[in-house]
Short mmCIF file of C-alpha atoms in Angstrom, two decimals:
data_model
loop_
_atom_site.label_atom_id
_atom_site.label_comp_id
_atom_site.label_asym_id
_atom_site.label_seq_id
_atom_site.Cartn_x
_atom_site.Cartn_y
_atom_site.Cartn_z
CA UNK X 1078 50.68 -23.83 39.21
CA UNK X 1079 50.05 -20.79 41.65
CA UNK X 1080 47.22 -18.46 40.55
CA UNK X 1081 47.29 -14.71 41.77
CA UNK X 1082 43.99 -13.08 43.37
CA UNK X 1083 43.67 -9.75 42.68
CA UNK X 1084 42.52 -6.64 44.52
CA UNK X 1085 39.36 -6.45 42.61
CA UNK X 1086 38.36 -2.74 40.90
CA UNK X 1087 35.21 -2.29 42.35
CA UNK X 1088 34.76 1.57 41.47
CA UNK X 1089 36.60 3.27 38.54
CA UNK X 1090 37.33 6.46 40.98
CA UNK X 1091 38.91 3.92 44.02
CA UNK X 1092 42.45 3.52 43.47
CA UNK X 1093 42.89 2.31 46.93
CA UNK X 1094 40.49 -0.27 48.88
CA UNK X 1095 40.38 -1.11 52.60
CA UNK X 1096 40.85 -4.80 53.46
CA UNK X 1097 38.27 -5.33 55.66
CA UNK X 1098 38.17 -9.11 56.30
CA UNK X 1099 40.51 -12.10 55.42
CA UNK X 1100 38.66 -15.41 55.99
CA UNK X 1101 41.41 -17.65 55.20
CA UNK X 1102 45.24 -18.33 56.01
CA UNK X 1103 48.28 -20.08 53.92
CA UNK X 1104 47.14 -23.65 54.09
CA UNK X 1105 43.47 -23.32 53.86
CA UNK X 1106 41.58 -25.21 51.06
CA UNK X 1107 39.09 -23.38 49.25
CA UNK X 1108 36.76 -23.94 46.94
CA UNK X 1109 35.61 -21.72 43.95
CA UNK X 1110 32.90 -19.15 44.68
CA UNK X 1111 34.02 -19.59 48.43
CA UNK X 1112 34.53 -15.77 50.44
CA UNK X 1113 38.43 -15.16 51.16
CA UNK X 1114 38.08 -11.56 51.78
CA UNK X 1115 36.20 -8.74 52.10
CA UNK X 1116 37.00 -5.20 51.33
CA UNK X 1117 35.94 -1.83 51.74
CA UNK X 1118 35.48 0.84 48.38
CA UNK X 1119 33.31 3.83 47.94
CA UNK X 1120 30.00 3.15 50.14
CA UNK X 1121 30.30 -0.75 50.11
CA UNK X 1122 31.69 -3.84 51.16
CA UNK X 1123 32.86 -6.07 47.88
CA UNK X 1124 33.34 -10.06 49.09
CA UNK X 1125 35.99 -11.75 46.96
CA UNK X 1126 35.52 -15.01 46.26
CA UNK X 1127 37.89 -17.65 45.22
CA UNK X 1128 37.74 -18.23 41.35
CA UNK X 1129 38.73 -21.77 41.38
CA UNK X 1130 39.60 -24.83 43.98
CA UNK X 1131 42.73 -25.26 45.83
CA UNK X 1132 45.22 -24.50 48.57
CA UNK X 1133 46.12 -21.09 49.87
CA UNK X 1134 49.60 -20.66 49.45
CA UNK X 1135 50.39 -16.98 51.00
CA UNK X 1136 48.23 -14.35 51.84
CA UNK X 1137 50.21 -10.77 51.18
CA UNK X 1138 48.04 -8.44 52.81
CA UNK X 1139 46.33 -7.57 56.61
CA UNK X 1140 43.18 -6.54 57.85
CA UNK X 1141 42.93 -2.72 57.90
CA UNK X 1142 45.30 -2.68 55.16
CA UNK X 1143 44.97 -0.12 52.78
CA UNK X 1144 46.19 -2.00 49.25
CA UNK X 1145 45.84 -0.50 45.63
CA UNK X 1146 43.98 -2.07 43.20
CA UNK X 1147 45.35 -4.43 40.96
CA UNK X 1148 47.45 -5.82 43.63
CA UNK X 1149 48.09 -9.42 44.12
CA UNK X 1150 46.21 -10.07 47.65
CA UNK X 1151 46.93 -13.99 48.17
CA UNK X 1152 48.24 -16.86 46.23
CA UNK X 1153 46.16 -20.19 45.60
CA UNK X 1154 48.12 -23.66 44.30
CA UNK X 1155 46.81 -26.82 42.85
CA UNK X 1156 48.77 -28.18 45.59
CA UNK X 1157 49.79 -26.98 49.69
CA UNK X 1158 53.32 -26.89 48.68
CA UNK X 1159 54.17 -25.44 45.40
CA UNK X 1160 56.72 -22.05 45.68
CA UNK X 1161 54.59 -18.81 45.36
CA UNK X 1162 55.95 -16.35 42.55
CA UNK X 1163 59.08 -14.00 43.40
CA UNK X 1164 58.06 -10.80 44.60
CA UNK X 1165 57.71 -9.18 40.72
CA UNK X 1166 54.44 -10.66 40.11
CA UNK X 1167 53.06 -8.92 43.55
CA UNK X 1168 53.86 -5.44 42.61
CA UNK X 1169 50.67 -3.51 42.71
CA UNK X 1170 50.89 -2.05 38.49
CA UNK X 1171 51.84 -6.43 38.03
CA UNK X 1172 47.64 -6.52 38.51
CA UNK X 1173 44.10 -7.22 36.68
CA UNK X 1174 44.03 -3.40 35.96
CA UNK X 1175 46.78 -2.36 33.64
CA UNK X 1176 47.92 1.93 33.94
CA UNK X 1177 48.57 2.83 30.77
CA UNK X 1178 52.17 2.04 29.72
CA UNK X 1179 50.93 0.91 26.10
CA UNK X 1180 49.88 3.44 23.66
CA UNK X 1181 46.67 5.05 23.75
CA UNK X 1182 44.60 5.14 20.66
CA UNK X 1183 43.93 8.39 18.06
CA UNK X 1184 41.02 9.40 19.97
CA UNK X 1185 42.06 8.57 23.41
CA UNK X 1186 45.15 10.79 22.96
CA UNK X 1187 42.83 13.46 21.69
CA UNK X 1188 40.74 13.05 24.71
CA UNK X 1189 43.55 13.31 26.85
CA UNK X 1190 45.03 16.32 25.14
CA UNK X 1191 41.70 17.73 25.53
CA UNK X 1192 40.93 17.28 29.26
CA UNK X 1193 44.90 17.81 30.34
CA UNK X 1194 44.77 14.30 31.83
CA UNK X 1195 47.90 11.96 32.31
CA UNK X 1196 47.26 8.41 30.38
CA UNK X 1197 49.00 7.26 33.60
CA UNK X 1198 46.79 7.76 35.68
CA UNK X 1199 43.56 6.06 33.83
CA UNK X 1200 42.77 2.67 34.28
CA UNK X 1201 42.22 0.74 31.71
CA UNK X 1202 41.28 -3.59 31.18
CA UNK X 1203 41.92 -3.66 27.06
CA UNK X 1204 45.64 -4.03 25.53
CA UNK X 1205 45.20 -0.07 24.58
CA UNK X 1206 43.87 2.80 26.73
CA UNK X 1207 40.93 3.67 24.37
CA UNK X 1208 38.22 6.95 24.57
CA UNK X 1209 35.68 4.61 26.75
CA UNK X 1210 38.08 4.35 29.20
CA UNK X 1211 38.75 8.22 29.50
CA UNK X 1212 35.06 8.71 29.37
CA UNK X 1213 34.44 6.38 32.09
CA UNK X 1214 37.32 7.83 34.23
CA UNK X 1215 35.73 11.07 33.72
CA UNK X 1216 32.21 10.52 34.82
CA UNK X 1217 33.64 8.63 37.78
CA UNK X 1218 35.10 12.10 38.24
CA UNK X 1219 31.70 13.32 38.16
CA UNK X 1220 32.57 14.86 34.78
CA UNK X 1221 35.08 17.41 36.05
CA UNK X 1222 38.18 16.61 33.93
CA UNK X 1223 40.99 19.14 34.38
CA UNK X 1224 39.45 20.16 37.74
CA UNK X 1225 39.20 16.63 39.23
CA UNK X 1226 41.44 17.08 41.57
CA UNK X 1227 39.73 20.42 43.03
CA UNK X 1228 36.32 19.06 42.63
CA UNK X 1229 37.14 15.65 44.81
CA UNK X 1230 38.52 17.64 47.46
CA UNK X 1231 35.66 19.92 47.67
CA UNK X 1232 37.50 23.28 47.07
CA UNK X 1233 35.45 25.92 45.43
CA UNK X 1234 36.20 26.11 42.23
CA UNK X 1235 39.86 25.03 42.01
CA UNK X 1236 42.90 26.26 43.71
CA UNK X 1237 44.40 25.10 46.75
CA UNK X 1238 42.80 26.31 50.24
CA UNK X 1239 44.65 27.73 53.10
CA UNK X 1240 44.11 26.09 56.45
CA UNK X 1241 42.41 28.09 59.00
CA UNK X 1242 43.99 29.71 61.41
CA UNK X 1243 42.42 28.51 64.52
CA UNK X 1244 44.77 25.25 66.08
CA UNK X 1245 43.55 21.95 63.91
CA UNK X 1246 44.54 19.00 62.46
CA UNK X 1247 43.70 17.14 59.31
CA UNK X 1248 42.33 14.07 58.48
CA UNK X 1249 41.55 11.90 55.35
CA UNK X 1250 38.16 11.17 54.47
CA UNK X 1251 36.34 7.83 55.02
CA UNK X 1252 35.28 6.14 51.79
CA UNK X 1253 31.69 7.38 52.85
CA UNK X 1254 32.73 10.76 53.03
CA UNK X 1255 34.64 11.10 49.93
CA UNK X 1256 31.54 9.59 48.02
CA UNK X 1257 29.50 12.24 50.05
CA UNK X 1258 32.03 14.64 48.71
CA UNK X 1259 31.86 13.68 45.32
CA UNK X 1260 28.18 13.57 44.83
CA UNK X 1261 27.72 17.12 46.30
CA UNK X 1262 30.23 18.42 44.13
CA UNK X 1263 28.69 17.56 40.82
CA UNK X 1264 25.77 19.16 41.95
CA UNK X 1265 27.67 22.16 42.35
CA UNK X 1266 29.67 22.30 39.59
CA UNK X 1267 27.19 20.73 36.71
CA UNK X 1268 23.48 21.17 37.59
CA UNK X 1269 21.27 23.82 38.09
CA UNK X 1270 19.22 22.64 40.82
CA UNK X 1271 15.65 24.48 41.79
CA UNK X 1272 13.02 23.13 43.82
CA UNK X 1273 9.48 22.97 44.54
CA UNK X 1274 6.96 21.41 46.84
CA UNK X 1275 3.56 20.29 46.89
CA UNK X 1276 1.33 19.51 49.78
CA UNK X 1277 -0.96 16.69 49.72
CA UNK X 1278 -2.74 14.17 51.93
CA UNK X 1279 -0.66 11.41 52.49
CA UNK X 1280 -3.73 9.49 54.16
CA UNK X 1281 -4.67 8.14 50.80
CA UNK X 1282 -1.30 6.80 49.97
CA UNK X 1283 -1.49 5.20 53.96
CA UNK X 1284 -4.44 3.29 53.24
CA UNK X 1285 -2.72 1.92 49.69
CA UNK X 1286 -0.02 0.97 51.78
CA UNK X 1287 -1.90 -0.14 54.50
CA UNK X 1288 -3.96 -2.75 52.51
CA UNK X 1289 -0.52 -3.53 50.11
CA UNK X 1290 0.92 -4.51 53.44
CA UNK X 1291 -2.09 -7.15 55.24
CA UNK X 1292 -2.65 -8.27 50.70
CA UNK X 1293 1.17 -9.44 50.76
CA UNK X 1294 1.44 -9.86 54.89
CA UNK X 1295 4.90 -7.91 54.96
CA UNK X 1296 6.45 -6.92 58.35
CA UNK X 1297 7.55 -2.98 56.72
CA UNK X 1298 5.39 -0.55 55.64
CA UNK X 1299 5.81 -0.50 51.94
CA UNK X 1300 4.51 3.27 52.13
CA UNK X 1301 7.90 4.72 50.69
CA UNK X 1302 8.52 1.78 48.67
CA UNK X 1303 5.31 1.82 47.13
CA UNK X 1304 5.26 5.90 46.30
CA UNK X 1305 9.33 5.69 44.70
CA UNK X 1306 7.74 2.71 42.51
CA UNK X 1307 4.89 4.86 41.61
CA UNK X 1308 7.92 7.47 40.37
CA UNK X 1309 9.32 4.70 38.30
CA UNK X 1310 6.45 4.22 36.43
CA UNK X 1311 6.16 8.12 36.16
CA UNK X 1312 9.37 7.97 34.75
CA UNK X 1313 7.89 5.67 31.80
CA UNK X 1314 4.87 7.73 31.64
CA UNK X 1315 7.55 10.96 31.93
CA UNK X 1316 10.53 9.88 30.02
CA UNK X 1317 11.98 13.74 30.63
CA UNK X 1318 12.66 12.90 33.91
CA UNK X 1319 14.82 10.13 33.63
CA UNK X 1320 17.44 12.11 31.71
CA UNK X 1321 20.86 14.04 31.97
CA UNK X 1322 22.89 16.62 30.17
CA UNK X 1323 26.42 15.64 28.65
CA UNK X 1324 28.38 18.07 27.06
CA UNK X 1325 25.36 20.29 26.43
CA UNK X 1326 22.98 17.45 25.06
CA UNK X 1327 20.21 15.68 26.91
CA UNK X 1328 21.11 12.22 27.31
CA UNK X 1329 17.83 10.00 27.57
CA UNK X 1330 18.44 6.82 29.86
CA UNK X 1331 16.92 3.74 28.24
CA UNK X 1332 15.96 2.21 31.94
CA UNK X 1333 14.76 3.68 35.15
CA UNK X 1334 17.88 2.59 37.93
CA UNK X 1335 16.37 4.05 40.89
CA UNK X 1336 18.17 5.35 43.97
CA UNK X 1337 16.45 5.70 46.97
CA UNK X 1338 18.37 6.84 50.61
CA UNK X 1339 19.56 4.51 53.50
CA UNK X 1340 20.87 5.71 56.68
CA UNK X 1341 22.84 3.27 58.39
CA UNK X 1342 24.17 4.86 61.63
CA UNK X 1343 26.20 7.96 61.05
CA UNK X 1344 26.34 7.17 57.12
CA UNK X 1345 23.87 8.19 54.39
CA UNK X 1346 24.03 5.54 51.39
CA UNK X 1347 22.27 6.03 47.96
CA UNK X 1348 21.11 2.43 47.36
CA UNK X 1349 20.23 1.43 43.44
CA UNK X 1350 17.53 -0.83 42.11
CA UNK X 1351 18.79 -1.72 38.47
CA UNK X 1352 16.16 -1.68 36.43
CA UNK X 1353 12.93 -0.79 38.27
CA UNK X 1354 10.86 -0.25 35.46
CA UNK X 1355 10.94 -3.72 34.20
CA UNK X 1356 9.69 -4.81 37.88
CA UNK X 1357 6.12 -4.94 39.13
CA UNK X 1358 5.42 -3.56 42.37
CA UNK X 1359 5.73 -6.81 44.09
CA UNK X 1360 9.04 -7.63 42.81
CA UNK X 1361 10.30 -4.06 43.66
CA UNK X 1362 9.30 -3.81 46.59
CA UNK X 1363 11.25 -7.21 47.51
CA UNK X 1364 14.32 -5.95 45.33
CA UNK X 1365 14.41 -2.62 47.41
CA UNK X 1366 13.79 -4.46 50.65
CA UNK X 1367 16.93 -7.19 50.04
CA UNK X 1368 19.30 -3.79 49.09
CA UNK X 1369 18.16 -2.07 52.32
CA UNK X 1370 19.52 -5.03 54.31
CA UNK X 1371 22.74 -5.64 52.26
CA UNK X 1372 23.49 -1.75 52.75
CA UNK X 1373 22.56 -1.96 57.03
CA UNK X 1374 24.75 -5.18 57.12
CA UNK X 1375 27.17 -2.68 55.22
CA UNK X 1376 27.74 -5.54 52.07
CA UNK X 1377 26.19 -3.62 49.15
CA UNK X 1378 27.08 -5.13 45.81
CA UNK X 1379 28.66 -2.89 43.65
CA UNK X 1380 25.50 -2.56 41.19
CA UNK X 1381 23.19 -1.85 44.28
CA UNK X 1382 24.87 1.62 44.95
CA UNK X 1383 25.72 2.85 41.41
CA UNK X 1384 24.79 4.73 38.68
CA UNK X 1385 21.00 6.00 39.72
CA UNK X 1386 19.38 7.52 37.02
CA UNK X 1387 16.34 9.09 39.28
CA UNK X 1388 16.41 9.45 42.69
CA UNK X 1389 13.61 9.08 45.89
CA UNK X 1390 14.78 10.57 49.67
CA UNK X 1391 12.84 10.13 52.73
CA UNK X 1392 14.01 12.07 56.31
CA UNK X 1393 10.23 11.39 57.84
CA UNK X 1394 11.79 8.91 60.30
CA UNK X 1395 13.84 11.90 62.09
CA UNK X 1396 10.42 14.18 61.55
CA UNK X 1397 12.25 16.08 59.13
CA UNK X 1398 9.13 18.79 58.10
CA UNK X 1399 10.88 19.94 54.79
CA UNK X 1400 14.22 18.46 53.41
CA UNK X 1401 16.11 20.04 49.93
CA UNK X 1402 18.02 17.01 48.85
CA UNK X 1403 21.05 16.95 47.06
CA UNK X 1404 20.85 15.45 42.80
CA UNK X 1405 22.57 12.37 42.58
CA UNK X 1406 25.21 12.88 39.96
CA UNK X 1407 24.16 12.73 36.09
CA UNK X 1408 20.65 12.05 37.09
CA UNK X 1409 17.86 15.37 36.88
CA UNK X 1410 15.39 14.59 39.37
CA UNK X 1411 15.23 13.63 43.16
CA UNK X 1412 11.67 13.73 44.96
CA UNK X 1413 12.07 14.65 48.45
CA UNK X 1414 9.67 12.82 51.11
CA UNK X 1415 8.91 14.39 54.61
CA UNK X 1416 7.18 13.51 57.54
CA UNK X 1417 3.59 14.78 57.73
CA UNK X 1418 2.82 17.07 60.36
CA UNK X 1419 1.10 16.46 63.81
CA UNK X 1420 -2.48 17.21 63.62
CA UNK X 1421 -3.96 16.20 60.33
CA UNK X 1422 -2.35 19.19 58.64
CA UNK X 1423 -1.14 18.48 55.40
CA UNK X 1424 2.14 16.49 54.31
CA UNK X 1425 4.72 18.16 51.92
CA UNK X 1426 6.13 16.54 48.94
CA UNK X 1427 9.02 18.42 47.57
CA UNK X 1428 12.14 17.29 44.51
CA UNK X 1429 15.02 18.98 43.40
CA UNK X 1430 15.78 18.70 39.87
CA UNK X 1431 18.25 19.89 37.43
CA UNK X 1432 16.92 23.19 35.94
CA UNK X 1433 18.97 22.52 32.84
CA UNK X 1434 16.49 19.99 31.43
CA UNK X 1435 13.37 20.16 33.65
CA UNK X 1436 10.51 23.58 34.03
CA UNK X 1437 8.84 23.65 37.15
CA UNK X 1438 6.00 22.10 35.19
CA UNK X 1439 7.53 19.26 34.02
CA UNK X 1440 8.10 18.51 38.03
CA UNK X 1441 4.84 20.26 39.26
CA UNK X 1442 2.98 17.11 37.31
CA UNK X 1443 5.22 14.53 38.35
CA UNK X 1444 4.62 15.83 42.07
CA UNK X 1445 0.85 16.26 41.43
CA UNK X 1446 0.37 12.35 40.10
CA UNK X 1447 2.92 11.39 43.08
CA UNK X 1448 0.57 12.63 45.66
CA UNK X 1449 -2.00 10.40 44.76
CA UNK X 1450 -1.20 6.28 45.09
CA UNK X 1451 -2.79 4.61 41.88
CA UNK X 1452 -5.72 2.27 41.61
CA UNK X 1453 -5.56 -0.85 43.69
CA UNK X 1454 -4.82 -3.24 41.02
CA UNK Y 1435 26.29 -15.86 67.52
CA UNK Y 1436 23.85 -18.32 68.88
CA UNK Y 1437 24.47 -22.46 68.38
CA UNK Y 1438 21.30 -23.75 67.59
CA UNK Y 1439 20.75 -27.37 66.20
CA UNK Y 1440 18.93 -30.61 66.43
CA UNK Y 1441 18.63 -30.97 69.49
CA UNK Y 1442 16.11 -33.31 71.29
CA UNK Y 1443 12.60 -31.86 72.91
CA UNK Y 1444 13.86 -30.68 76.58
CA UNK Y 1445 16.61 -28.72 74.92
CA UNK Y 1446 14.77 -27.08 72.23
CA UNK Y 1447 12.24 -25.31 75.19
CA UNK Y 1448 15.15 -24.09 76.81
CA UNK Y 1449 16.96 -22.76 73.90
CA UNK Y 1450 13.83 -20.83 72.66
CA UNK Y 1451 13.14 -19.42 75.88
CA UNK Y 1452 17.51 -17.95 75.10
CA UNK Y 1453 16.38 -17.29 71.77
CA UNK Y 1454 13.42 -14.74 72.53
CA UNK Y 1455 15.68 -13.37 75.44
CA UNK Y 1456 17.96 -12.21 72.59
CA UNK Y 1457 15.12 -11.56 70.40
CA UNK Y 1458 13.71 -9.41 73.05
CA UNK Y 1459 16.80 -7.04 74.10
CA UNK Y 1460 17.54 -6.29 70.29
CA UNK Y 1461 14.17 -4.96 70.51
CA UNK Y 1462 14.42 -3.28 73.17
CA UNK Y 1463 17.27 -1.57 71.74
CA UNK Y 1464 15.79 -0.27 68.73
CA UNK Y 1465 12.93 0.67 70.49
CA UNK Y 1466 15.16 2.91 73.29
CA UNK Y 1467 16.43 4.01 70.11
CA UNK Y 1468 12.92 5.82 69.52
CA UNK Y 1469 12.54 6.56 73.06
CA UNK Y 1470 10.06 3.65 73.32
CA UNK Y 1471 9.53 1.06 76.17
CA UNK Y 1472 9.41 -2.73 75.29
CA UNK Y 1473 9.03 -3.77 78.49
CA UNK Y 1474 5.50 -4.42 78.31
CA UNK Y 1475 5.22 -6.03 74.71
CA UNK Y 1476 3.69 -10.10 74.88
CA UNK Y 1477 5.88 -12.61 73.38
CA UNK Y 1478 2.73 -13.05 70.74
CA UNK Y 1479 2.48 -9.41 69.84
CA UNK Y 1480 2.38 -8.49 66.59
CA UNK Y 1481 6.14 -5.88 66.61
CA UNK Y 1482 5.28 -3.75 63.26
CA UNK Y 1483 1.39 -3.60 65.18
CA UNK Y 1484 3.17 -2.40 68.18
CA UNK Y 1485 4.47 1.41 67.02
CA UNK Y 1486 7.01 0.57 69.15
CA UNK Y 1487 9.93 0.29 66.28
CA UNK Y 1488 9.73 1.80 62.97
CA UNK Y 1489 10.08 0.25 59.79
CA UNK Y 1490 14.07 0.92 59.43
CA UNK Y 1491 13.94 0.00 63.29
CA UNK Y 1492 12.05 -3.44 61.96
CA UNK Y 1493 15.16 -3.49 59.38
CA UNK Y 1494 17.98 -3.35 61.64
CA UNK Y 1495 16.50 -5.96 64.05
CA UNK Y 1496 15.85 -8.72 60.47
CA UNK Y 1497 19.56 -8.06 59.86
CA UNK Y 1498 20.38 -8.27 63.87
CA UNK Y 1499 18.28 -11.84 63.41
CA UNK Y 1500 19.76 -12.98 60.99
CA UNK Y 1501 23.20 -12.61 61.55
CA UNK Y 1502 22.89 -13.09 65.48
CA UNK Y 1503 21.21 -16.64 63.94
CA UNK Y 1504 23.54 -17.43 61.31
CA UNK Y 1505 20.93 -17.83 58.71
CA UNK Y 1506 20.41 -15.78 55.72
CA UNK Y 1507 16.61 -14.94 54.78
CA UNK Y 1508 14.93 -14.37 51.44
CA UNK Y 1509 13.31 -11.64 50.67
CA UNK Y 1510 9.63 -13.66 50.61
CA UNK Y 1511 10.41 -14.94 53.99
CA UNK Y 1512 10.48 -11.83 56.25
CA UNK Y 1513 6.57 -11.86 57.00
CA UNK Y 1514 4.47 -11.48 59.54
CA UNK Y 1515 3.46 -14.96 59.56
CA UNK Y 1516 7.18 -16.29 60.00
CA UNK Y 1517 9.01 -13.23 62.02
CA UNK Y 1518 5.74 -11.10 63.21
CA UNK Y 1519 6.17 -11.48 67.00
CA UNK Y 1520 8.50 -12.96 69.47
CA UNK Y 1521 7.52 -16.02 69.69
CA UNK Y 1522 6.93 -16.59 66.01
CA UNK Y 1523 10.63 -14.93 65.31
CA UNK Y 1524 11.86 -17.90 68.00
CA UNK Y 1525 9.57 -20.30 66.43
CA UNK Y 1526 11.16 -19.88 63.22
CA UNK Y 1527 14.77 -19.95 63.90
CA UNK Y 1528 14.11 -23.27 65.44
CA UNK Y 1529 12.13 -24.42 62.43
CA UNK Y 1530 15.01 -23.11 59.95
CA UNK Y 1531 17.69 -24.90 62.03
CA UNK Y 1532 16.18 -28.13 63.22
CA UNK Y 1533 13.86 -28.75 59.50
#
């Protein structure tokens, strides 16, 4: 019997991936948990693996494809020769992720009357399109129901923009950009960013590292990795800080995912550790290292590039003096490392944060125990 | 991506003299990327000792390694002791592919 593979759903707010990579051809065995494909979503590269052993009957889409999600992308047999399904079963809506045909529940369809949203156009894995699944479609929105549409494409506030009137053409955004897009856009429209800056001597947290880095032999400087671990255990110490609004309530995360800024080439990614606060420095350290190398080889994991709930930037390698970073969405704080000036002056450690739910205290103390590395354990 | 196997005691010199050619132009690369000049580095020098890459610059040539090698590292195995130079970088791909 022929089994479909599916475009996988990577990210609830990508419709549409890029096939980046197909590793096999009609005929191929495979093996479950063996690569077949690669493809492209917002700021990653998702391998899809076989789910079970067997032949590859057809493959129905090409490299640089763009393919929706839910699609059937190849065909794999129990056999080389058995017939591959009519073309029904390959529509795109035929997929793993159902649009809602079936009826939504009570409090979906108040949801939906409530945000002017289109059940349509929510994806949804249950039987029923249910209020998790509008939720979830809305924060993947960055939380800008009834002005998604506006907010994605950057437009300020709403409305449709007139092109300029200087010769141009237009283009469609990279995956990259689009995520750039989106993440700037909730911190327009939702927080109420402020910032402040603190200088200290960051030759105290170069001798940590320094000694951290001959204790454990490593071939990086765990400097920044050692002072965004110190933040997650602030965040323990700090609970505040590791917090959102939500419809006008704080909403207290109950683990510290910290994100903490790549740049690969041209492209800025917000890499994620899951769970940082359960780590011990060692372990982080190695987590944050194995993420950096996924996101330069371009093959983050979906989980290593989603849902920060406190972020870390550092622009010292481009001897950035003073950087303002943008918040990552739904998170309130995002501590802004710099390169120390030339000549023993001192460095400056600066964070944005979301006004909303933070004072200028609550960050002037997390910035003051920051500055210092803590006790060589 | 570079074929290295068993291969008997003649061959292996020769294909780790290839290996830190390779070894040596990625560096050399990263380092132009930082306006820096490899040229004199030793085979035996210690690269994050050098200041001649940084540490993303240290990144991109691990993920250059191991993809240019067709071996994937973990996390506990990028040291100095096992990727800290040239020659211990060569030493090791060898190891990985002929142990």
């Amino acid at each position: 019997m022929p089994h479909p593979v599916y475009i996988p759903c990577v990210n609830i707010n990508d419709d549409i991936v890029l096939i980046v990579d197909v590793t096999v051809s009609a005929g191929d065995t495979v093996r479950a948990g063996d690569m077949i494909a690669e493809v492209e979503t917002d700021k990653a590269v998702i391998p899809v693996e076989a789910e079970q052993d067997g032949y590859v009957l057809k493959v129905l889409c090409d490299v640089e494809e763009r393919v929706k999600v839910g699609a059937v992308m190849m065909w794999i047999g129990d056999s080389p020769d058995e017939p591959v399904p009519e073309s029904d079963s390959t529509k795109p809506d035929a997929g793993a992720i159902k649009t809602s045909s079936q009826q939504p529940t009570a409090k979906a369809r108040a949801l939906l009357d409530k945000y002017q949203l289109d059940a349509g156009q929510i994806p949804h894995q249950g039987e029923r399109l249910t209020a998790r699944d509008i939720e979830a479609f809305i924060a993947g929105q960055g939380g800008t129901a009834g002005g998604a549409n506006a907010a994605q494409a950057g437009s300020p506030q709403g409305g449709e923009e007139l092109l300029p009137g200087t010769a141009g053409s237009l283009r469609s955004l990279s995956v990259e950009e689009q995520g750039m897009v989106s993440t700037v856009t909730w911190h327009r429209d939702h927080a109420v960013t402020a910032y402040l800056e603190m200088v200290y001597d960051q030759q105290a947290w170069e001798d940590f590292a320094a000694a951290f880095a001959e204790r454990h032999k490593f071939m990086l400087s765990p400097l920044l990795p050692l002072m965004a671990y110190r933040l997650v255990r602030l965040a323990r110490e700090m609970p505040e800080i590791n917090t959102t609004l939500v419809n006008g309530q704080k909403y207290c995360y109950d683990q510290v995912n910290l994100g903490f800024t790549v740049q690969v080439g041209e492209t800025l990614y917000l890499t994620v550790i899951q769970q940082a606060d359960t780590m011990g420095d060692r372990q982080f350290i190695d987590a944050l290292g194995e993420v950096q190398r996924h996101a330069m080889a371009k093959k983050l994991r979906p989980d290593e590039s989603r849902d920060a709930t406190l972020g870390f930037s550092s622009m010292a390698r481009w001897n950035v003096s003073r950087h303002v970073p943008v918040l990552a969405p739904y998170t309130a704080l995002m501590v802004a490392h710099s390169a120390p000036p030339k000549g023993g002056q001192p460095a400056v450690l600066g964070a944005s944060y979301d006004h909303r739910i933070l004072s200028g205290y609550d960050v002037a103390r997390v910035l003051q125990e920051l500055t210092q590395p803590p006790e060589m354990s | 991506m570079l074929n290295v196997g068993k291969q008997d005691k003649g061959q292996s010199i020769m294909e780790k003299s290839e290996i830190k050619t390779k070894i040596r132009g990625k560096l050399a690369e990263l380092a132009g990327e930082l306006g820096n000049d490899v040229s004199q580095i030793r085979d035996d020098d210690i690269i994050p000792a050098t200041g001649l890459v940084d540490s993303a610059g240290i990144l991109g040539l691990v993920v250059w390694y191991e993809k240019a090698f067709d071996m994937s590292l973990r996390q506990e195995e990028i040291n100095i002791d096992n990727l800290g130079s040239i020659e211990s970088m060569a030493d090791y791909v060898l190891k990985r592919k002929n142990g």
